[in-house]
CSV table of C-alpha atoms and ligand atoms in Angstrom, one decimal:
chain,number,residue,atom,x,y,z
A,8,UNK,CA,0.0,0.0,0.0
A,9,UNK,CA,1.3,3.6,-0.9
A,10,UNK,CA,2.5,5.1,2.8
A,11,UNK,CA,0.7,8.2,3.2
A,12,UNK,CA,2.3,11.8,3.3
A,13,UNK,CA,1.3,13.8,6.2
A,14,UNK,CA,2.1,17.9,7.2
A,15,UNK,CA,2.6,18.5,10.8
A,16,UNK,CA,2.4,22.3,11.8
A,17,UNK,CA,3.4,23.3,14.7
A,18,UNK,CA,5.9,24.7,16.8
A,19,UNK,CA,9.2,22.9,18.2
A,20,UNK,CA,9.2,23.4,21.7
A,21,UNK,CA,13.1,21.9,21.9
A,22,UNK,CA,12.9,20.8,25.8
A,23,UNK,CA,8.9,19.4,26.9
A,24,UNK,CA,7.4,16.9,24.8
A,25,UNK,CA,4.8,18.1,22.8
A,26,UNK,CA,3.9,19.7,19.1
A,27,UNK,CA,6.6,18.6,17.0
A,28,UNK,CA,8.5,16.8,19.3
A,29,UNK,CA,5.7,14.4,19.8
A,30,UNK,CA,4.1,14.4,16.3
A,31,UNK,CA,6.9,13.5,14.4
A,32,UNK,CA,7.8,10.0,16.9
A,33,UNK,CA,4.2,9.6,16.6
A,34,UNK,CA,3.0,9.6,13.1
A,35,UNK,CA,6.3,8.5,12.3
A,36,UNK,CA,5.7,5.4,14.5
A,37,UNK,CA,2.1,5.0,12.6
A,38,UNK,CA,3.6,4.3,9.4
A,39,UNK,CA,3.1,8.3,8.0
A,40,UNK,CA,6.0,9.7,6.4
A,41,UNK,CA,6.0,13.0,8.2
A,42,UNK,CA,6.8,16.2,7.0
A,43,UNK,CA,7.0,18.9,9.7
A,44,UNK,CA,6.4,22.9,9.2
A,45,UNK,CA,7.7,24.4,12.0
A,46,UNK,CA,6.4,27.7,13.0
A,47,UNK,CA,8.3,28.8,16.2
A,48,UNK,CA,11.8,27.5,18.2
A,49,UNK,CA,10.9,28.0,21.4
A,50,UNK,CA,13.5,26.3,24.3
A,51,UNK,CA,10.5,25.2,26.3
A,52,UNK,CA,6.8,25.1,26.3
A,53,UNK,CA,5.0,27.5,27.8
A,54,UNK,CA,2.9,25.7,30.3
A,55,UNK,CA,4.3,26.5,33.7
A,56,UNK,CA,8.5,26.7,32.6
A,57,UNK,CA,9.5,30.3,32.8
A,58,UNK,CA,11.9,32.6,30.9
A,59,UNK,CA,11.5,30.6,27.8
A,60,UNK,CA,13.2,31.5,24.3
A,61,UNK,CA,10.8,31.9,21.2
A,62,UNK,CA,11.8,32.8,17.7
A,63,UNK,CA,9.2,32.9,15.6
A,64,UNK,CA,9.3,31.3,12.4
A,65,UNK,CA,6.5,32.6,10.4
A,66,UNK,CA,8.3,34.2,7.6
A,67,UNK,CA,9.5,31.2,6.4
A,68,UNK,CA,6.4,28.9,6.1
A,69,UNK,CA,4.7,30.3,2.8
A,70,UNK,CA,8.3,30.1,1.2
A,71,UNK,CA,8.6,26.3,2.3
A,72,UNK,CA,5.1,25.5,1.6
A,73,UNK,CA,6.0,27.8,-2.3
A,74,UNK,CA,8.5,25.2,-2.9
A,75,UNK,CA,6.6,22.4,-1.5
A,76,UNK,CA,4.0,23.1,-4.0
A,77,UNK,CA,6.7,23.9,-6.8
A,78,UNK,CA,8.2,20.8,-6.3
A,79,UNK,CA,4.5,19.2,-6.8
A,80,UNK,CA,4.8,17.5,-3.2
A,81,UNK,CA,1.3,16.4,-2.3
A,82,UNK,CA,-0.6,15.5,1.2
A,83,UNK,CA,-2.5,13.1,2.2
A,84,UNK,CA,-3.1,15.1,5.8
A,85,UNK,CA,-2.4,17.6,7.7
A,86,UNK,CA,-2.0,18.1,11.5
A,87,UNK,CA,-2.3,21.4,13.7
A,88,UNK,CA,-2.4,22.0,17.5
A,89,UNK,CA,-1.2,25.1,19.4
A,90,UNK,CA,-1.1,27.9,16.9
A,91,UNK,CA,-0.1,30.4,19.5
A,92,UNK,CA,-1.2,33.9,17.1
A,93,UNK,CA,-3.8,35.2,14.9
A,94,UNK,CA,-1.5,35.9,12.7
A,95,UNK,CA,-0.6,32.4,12.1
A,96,UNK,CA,-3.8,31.3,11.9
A,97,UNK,CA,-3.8,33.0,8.8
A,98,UNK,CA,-0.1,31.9,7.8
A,99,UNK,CA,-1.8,28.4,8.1
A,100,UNK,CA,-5.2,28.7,6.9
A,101,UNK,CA,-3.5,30.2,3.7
A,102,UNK,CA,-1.1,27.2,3.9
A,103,UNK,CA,-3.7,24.9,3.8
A,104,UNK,CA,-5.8,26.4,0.9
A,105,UNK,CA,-2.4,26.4,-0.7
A,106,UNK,CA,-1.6,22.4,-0.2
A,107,UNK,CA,-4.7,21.1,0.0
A,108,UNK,CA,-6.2,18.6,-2.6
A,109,UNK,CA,-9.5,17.2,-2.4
A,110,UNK,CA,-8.7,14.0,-0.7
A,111,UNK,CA,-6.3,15.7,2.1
A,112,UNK,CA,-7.7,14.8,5.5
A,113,UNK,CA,-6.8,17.8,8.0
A,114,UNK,CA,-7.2,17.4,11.8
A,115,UNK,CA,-7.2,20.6,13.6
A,116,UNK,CA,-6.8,20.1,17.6
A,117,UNK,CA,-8.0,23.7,18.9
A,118,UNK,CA,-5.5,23.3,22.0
A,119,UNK,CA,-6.6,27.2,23.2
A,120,UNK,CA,-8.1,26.4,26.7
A,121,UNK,CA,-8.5,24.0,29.5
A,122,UNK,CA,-10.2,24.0,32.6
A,123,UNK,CA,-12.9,26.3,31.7
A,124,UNK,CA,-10.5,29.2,31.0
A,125,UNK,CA,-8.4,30.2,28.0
A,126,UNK,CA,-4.3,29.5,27.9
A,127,UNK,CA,-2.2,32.3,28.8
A,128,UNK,CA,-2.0,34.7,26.0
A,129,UNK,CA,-5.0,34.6,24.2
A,130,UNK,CA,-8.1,36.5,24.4
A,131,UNK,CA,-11.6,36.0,22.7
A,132,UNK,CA,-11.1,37.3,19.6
A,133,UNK,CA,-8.3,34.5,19.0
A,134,UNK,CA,-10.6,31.8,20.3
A,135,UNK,CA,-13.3,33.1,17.7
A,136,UNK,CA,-10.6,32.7,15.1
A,137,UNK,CA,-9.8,29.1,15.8
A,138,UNK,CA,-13.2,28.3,15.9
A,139,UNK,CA,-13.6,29.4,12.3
A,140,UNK,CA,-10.1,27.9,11.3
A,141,UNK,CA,-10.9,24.3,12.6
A,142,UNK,CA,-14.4,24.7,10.9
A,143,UNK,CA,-12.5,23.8,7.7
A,144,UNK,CA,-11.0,21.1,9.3
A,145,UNK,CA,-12.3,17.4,8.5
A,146,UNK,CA,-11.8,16.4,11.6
A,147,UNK,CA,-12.0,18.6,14.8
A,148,UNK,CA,-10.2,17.8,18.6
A,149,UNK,CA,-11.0,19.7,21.1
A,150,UNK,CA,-11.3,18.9,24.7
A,151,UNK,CA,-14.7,20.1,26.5
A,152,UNK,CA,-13.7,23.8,27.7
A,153,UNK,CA,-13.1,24.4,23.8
A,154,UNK,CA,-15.9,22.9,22.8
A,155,UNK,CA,-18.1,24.8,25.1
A,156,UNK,CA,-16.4,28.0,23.7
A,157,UNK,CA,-16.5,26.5,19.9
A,158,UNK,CA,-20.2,25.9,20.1
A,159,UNK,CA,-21.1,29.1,22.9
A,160,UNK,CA,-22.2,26.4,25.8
A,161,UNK,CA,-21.9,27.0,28.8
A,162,UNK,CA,-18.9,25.3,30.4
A,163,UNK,CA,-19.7,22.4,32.7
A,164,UNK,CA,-17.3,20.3,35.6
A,165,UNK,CA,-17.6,16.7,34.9
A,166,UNK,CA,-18.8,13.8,35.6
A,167,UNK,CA,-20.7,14.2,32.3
A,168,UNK,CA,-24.2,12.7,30.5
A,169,UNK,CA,-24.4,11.4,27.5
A,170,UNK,CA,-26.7,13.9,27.0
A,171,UNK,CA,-24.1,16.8,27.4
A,172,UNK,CA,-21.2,15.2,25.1
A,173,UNK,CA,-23.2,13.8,22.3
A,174,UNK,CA,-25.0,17.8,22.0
A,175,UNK,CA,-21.2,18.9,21.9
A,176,UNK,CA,-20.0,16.5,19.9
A,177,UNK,CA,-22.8,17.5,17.0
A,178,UNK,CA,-23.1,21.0,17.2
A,179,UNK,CA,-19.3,20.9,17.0
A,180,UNK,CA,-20.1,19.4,13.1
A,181,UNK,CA,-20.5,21.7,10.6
A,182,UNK,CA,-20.6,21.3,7.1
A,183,UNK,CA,-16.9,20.3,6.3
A,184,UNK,CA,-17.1,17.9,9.4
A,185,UNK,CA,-16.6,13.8,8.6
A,186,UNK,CA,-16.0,13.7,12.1
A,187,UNK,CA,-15.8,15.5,15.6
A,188,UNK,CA,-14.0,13.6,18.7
A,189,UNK,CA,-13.5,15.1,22.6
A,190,UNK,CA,-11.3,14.3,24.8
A,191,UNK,CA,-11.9,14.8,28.6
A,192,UNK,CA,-15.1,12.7,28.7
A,193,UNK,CA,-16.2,11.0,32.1
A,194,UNK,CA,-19.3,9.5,33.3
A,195,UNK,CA,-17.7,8.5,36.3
A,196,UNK,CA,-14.5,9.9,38.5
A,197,UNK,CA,-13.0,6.7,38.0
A,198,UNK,CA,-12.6,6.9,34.2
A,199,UNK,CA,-10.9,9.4,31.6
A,200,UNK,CA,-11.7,8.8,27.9
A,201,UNK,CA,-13.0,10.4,24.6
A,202,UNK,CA,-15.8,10.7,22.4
A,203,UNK,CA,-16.5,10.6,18.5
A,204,UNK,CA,-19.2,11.3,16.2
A,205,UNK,CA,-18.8,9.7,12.9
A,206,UNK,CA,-21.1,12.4,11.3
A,207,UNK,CA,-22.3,10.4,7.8
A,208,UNK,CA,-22.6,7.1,9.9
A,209,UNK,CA,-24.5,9.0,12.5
A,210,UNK,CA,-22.4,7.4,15.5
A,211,UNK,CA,-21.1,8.2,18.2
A,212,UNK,CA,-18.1,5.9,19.9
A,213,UNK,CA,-16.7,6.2,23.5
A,214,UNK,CA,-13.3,5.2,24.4
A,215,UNK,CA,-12.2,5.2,28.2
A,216,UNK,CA,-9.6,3.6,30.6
A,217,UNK,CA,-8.3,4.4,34.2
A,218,UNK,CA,-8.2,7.8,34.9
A,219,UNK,CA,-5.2,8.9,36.8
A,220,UNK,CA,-5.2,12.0,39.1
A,221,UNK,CA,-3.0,15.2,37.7
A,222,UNK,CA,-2.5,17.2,35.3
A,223,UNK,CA,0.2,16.4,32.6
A,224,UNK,CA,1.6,18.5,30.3
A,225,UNK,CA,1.6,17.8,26.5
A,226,UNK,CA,-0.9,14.4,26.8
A,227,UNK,CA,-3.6,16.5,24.3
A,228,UNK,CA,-1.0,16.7,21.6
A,229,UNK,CA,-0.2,12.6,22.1
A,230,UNK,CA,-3.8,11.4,22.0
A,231,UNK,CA,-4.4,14.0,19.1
A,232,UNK,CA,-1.1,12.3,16.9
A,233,UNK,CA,-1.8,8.6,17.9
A,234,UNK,CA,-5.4,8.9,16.9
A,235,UNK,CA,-4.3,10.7,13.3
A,236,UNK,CA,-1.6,8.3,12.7
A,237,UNK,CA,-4.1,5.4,13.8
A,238,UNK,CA,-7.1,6.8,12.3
A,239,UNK,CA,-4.7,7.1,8.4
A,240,UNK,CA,-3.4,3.8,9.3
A,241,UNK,CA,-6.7,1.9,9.4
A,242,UNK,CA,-9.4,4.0,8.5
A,243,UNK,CA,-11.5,2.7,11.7
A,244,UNK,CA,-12.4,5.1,14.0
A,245,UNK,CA,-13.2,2.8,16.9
A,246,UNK,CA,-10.4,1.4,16.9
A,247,UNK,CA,-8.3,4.6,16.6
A,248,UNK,CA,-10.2,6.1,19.3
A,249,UNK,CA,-9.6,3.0,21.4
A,250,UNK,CA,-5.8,2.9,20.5
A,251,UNK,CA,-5.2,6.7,21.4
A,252,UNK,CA,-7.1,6.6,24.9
A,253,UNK,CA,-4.7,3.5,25.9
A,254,UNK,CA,-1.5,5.0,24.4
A,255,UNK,CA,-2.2,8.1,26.0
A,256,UNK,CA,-3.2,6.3,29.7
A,257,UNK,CA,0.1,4.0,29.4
A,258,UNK,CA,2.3,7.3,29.1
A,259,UNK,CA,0.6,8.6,31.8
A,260,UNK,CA,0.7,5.8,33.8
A,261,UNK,CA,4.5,5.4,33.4
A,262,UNK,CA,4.9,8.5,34.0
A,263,UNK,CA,3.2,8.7,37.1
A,264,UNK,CA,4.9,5.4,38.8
A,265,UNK,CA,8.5,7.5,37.8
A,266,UNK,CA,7.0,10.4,39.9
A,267,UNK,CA,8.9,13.0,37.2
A,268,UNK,CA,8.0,16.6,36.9
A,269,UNK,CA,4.9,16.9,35.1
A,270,UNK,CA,5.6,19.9,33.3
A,271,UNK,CA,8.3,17.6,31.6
A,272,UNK,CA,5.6,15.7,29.4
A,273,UNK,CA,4.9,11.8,29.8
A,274,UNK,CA,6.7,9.0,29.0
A,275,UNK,CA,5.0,8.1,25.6
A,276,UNK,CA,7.8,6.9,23.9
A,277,UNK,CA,8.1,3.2,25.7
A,278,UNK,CA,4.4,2.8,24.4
A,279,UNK,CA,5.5,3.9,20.6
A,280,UNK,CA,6.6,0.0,19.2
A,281,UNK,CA,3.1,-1.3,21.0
A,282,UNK,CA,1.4,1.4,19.3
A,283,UNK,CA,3.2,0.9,15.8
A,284,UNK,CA,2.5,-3.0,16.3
A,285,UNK,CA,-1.0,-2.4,16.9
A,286,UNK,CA,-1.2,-0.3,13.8
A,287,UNK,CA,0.2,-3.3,11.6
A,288,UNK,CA,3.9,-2.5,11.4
A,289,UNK,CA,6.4,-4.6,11.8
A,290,UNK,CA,5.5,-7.4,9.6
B,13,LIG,O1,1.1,21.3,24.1
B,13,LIG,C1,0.7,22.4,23.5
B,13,LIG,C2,1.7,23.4,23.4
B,13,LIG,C3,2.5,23.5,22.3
B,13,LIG,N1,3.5,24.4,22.1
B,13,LIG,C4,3.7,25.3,23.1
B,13,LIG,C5,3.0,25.3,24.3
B,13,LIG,C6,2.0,24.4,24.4
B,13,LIG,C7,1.2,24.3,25.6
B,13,LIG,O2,1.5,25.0,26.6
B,13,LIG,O3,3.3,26.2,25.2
B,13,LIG,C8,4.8,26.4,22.8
């Protein structure tokens, strides 16, 4: 089978785990031959490590995605996650219309809020723009607090009803939609999972496993990659959705028995030859 080509854009964050650093092992992992745009160097995420170094990179990305196209490069997907301006949300809007061909499969993960509130930094005009940016998106990620904001519902503590994520989950489907998937979903404290709505099948599929106390930093942009590269890799949702729940628990888990710094990211990279297995590879 022809291995799919897949753009990843998003910033390097050198030191952290998470944007590039994880979507490259990831989708990589899944088979994908990834090509990544960066658009910021930055020493460190953001999320609680202070005095951090950013260059951004946005000058360069319509010159690399110009010669991408010049050289006729084509994509079978593309990837975003923390966009960090709303100036490149139009660097990367344009760069999809640019890429884009009718069978590319984008995934935009919104990765603006958490915990009812907004990240550090941005305001409610740049939440309106992501909202309209993943609207062209085949397949939208966000976790509950921006799918409140993405669909103006009011934001709600967990546990959740069925009720309450399957009304997300369709008003987050608009008419470029094939499907919409939350993470964060609970019906009881003892479980963490996600949720998917398959919006021409008219379905939606729950994923769960343990849930593990804490915050950790960087787990949206692992469950986001392993249930791309899964999701290209077999074309099954369930079993995508499934797939990225446990890899995402596991490096959570491991990283919780270490007792490391959770700002440092999670330990996702002992889980990446299960994850490839389980995808097929290695045969
Ligand atoms: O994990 C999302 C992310 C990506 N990139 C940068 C970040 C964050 C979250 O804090 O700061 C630079």
């Amino acid at each position: 089978m022809k291995q799919k080509r897949v753009v990843s854009m998003q910033d390097i964050s050198c030191f952290g785990k998470c944007s590039q650093t994880v979507s490259l092992p990831i989708l990589s992992a899944a088979g994908m031959e990834t090509v990544i745009l960066p658009t910021a160097l930055l020493s460190t995420h953001t999320g609680g490590l202070d005095g951090y170094t950013f260059l951004d990179l946005k000058d360069q990305l319509l010159p690399i995605a110009n010669h991408w196209k010049s050289l006729g490069i084509e994509f079978d997907a593309m990837i975003t996650g923390y966009v960090g301006s709303s100036e490149m949300i139009g660097i990367l809007s344009d760069i999809e219309e640019l890429l884009r061909n009718k069978n590319t499969l984008i995934l935009s993960d919104p990765a603006m809020a958490d915990n009812g509130k907004l990240y550090k930094g941005f305001d409610e005009k740049y939440a309106e723009e992501m909202r309209d940016f993943c609207a062209k998106a085949d397949i939208v990620l966000p976790n509950i607090t921006e799918a409140c904001m993405m669909t103006g519902t009011e934001y709600r503590e967990g546990p959740y009803t069925k009720e309450f994520i399957e009304g997300l989950l369709k008003k987050l489907a608009g008419p470029h939609q094939k499907l919409t998937v939350l993470t964060g979903v609970y019906f009881n404290p003892k479980e963490l999972g996600a949720a998917l709505y398959d919006v021409k099948r008219d379905l939606v599929i729950y994923a769960f496993n343990k849930r593990i106390e804490g915050y950790y930093h960087g787990t949206g942009d692992i469950f986001a990659n392993a249930f791309f590269g899964a999701y290209l890799a077999l074309n099954d949702p369930k079993t995508a959705l499934q797939t990225a729940v446990d890899f995402t628990y596991e490096a959570i888990r491991r990283t919780y028995d270490a007792k490391t710094d959770i700002r440092f990211g999670v330990n996702f990279e002992e889980g990446l030859y299960g994850y490839s297995r389980k995808l097929g590879n290695h045969e």
